Each structure stands twice: as structure tokens, then as C-alpha cells.
Tab-separated table of C-alpha atoms in Angstrom:
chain	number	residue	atom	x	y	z
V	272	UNK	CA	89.399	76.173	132.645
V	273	UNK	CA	86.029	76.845	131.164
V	274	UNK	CA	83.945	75.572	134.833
V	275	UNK	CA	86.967	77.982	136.629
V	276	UNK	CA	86.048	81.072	134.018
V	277	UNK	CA	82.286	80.404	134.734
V	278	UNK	CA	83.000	80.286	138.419
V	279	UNK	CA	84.732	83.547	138.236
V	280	UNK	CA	82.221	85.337	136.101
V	281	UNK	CA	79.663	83.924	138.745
V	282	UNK	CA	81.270	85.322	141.682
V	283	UNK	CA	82.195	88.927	140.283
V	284	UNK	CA	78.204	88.935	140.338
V	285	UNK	CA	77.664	88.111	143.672
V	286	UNK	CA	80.486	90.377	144.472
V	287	UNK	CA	78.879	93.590	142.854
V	288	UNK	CA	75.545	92.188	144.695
V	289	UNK	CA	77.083	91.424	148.288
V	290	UNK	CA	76.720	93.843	151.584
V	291	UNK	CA	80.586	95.651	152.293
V	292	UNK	CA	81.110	92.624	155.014
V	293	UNK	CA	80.718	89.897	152.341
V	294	UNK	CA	82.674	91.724	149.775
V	295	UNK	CA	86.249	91.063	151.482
V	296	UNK	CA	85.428	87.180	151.802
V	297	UNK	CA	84.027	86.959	147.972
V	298	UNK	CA	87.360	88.694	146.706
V	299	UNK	CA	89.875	86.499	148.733
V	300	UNK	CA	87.742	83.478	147.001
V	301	UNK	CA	87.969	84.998	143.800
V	302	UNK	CA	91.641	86.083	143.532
V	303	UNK	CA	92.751	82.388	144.522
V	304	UNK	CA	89.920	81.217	141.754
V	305	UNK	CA	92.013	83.628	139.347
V	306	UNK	CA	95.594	82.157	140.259
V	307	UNK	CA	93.925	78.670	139.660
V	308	UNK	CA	92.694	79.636	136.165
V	309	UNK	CA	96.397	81.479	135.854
V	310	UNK	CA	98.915	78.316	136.592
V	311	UNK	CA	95.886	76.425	134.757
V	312	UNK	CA	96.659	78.940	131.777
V	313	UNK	CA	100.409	78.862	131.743
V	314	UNK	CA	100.179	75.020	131.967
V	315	UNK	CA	98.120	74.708	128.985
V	316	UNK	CA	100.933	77.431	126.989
V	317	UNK	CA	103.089	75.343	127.561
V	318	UNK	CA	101.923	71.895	126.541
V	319	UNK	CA	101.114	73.614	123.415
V	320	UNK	CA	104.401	75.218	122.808
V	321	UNK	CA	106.202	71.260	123.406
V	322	UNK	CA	103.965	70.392	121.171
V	323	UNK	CA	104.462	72.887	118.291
V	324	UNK	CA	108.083	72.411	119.244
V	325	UNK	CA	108.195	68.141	118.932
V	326	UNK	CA	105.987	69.094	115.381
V	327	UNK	CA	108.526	71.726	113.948
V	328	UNK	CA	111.551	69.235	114.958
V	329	UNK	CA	109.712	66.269	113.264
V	330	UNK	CA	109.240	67.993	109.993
V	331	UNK	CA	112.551	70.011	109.958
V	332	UNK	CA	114.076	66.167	110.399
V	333	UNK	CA	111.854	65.025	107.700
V	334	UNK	CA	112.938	67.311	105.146
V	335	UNK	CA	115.394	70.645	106.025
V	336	UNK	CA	114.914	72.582	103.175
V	337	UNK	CA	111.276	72.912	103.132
V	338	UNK	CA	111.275	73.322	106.538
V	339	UNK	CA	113.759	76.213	105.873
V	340	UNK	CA	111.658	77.379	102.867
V	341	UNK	CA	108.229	77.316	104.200
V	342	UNK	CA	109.685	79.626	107.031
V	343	UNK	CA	110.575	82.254	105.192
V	344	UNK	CA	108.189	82.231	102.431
V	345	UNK	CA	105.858	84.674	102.267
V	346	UNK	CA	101.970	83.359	102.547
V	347	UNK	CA	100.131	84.375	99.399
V	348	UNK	CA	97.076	85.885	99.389
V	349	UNK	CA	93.904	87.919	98.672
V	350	UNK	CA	93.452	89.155	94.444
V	351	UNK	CA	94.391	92.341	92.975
V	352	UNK	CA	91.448	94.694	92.293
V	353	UNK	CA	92.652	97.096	90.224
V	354	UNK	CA	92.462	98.388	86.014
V	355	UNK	CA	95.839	97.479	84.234
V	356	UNK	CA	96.630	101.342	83.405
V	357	UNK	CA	95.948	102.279	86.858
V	358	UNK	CA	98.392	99.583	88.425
V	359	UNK	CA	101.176	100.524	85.939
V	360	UNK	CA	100.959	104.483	86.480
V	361	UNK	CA	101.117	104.037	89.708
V	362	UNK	CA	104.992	101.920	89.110
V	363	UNK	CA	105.380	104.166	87.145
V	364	UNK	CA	104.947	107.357	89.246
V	365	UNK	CA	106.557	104.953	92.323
V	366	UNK	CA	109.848	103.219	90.912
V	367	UNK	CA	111.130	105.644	87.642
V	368	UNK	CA	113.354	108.514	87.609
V	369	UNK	CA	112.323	111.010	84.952
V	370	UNK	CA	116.484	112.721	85.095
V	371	UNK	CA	117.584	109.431	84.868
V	372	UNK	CA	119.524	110.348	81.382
V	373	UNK	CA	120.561	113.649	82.363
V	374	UNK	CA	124.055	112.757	83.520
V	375	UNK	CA	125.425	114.255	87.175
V	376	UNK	CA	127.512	117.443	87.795
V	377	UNK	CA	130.865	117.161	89.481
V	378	UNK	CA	131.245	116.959	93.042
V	379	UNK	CA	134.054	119.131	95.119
V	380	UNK	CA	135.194	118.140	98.034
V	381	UNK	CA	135.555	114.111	97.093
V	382	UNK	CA	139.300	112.936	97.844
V	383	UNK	CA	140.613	109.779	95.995
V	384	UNK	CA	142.415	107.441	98.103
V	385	UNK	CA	145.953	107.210	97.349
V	386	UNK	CA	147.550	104.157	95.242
V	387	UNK	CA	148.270	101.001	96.923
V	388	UNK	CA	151.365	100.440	98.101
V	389	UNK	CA	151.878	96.809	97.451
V	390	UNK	CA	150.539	95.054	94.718
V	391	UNK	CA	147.761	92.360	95.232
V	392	UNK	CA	149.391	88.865	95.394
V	393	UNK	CA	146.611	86.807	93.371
V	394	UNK	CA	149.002	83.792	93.305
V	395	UNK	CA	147.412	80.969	94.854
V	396	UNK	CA	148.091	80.308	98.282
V	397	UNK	CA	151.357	77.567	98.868
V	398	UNK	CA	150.603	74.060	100.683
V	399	UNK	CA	152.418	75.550	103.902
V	400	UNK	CA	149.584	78.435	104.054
V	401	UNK	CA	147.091	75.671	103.571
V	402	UNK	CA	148.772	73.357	106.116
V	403	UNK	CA	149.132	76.564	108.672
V	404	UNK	CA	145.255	77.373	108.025
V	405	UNK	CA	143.918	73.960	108.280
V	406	UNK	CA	145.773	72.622	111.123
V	407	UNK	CA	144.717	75.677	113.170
V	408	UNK	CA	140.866	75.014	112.335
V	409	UNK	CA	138.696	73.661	115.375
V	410	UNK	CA	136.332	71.227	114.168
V	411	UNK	CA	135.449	69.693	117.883
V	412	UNK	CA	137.374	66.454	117.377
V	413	UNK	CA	140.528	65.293	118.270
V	414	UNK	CA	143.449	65.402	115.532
V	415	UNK	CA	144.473	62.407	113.511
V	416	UNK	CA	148.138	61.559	112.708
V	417	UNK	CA	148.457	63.881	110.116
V	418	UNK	CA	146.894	66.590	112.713
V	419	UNK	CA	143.636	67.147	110.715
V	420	UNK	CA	140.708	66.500	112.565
């Protein structure tokens, strides 16, 4: 890639240089010099990316949960440069409500939804509910005798 950039840097010179009959010849050699460093490009993407990829998968299968936590934690950095009193006036000014005790008016024009009409059943649920639920679940396997895969 590096000899086909050099190439192509060379022969945008002699491109700029070259008489109008030249110039035609010069740019077919350079535009096929550019697809060259192009496919050359993509290729080298994408050796990377299976490679990234065949990392990622060995170290999610060494250990999930870091894997999982190292993805979205947040990288720490840099060091706070700023007085103490400055840094809390500025919460201060940011994050508190100064009517916070003063206590709200009443609002018109808010309806209350009517009562329920049937009371909530907090029983819990019977073994035929259970059966029905379970029975209907898809787990990707075939059902054993007792129809629970």
C-alpha cells in the first residue's frame, strides 16, 4: 500500500508536469493505480475487523461479564482543575431548586380516572394457569412426556 501511495503521489506530479496529450494516458494509469490501492484498502479493513471480531469473541468466551462491563463502562480520565467552592457553586447553581419548599397551587382541568371496576385478584395463580402458561412456552426443543420442553 505504501509503494502504491508513493506511486500515486509520483504520478499526480508528472501529471501536473505533462503536455495535454500525455495527460489522458497518465490519468487512465493513475485511476487503475487508485482502484489497486482501494480493493488493497478494503482488504486490509477487513482482515482487521475478523480480527477484532475472533479477539472480542475470545474474551467475551473467557469471561461474559467483564466483557459486558468493560463495554459499557465509561473510560476514566484527565484531573479536575478547579477550587472546591467554585466546583460546589456551580452544583449548586446547576442541580437545586431554591422553591423547592414552597408547596404547588392546584391545578384545574386534571380529571381523576374513575374507580376500578373489578378488584385486583392478588391470589396466586392455580397449577392449571401455570400448566396453560408453561406448556404454551417455546423453548426450541421438542416436548417431553409431560409436554415441557
Amino acid at each position: 500500500m505504501d509503494t502504491l501511495r508513493k506511486q500515486k503521489r509520483k504520478l499526480k506530479k508528472q501529471i501536473r508536469a505533462a503536455s495535454s496529450e500525455e495527460t489522458n494516458g497518465l490519468l487512465v494509469i493513475w485511476r487503475q493505480l487508485k482502484a489497486r490501492h482501494s480493493a488493497l484498502s478494503r482488504a486490509e479493513s477487513a482482515r482487521k475487523k475478523r480480527s477484532q471480531r475472533r479477539k472480542n469473541q475470545e474474551r467475551f468466551i473467557r469471561d461474559p461479564f467483564q466483557f459486558a462491563r468493560q463495554l459499557f463502562q465509561q473510560p476514566k480520565s484527565g484531573t479536575l482543575t478547579v477550587e472546591r467552592e467554585e466546583l460546589e457553586t456551580h452544583l449548586k447553581k446547576t442541580y437545586s431548586d431554591p422553591t423547592r419548599e414552597i408547596p404547588l397551587e392546584e391545578t384545574t382541568g386534571l380529571v381523576w380516572p374513575a374507580a376500578p371496576g373489578m378488584k385486583f385478584d392478588s391470589k396466586p395463580p392455580s397449577l392449571q394457569e401455570v400448566i396453560a402458561v408453561v406448556s404454551k412456552a417455546r423453548a426450541k426443543s421438542a416436548p417431553g412426556p409431560n409436554e415441557v420442553p
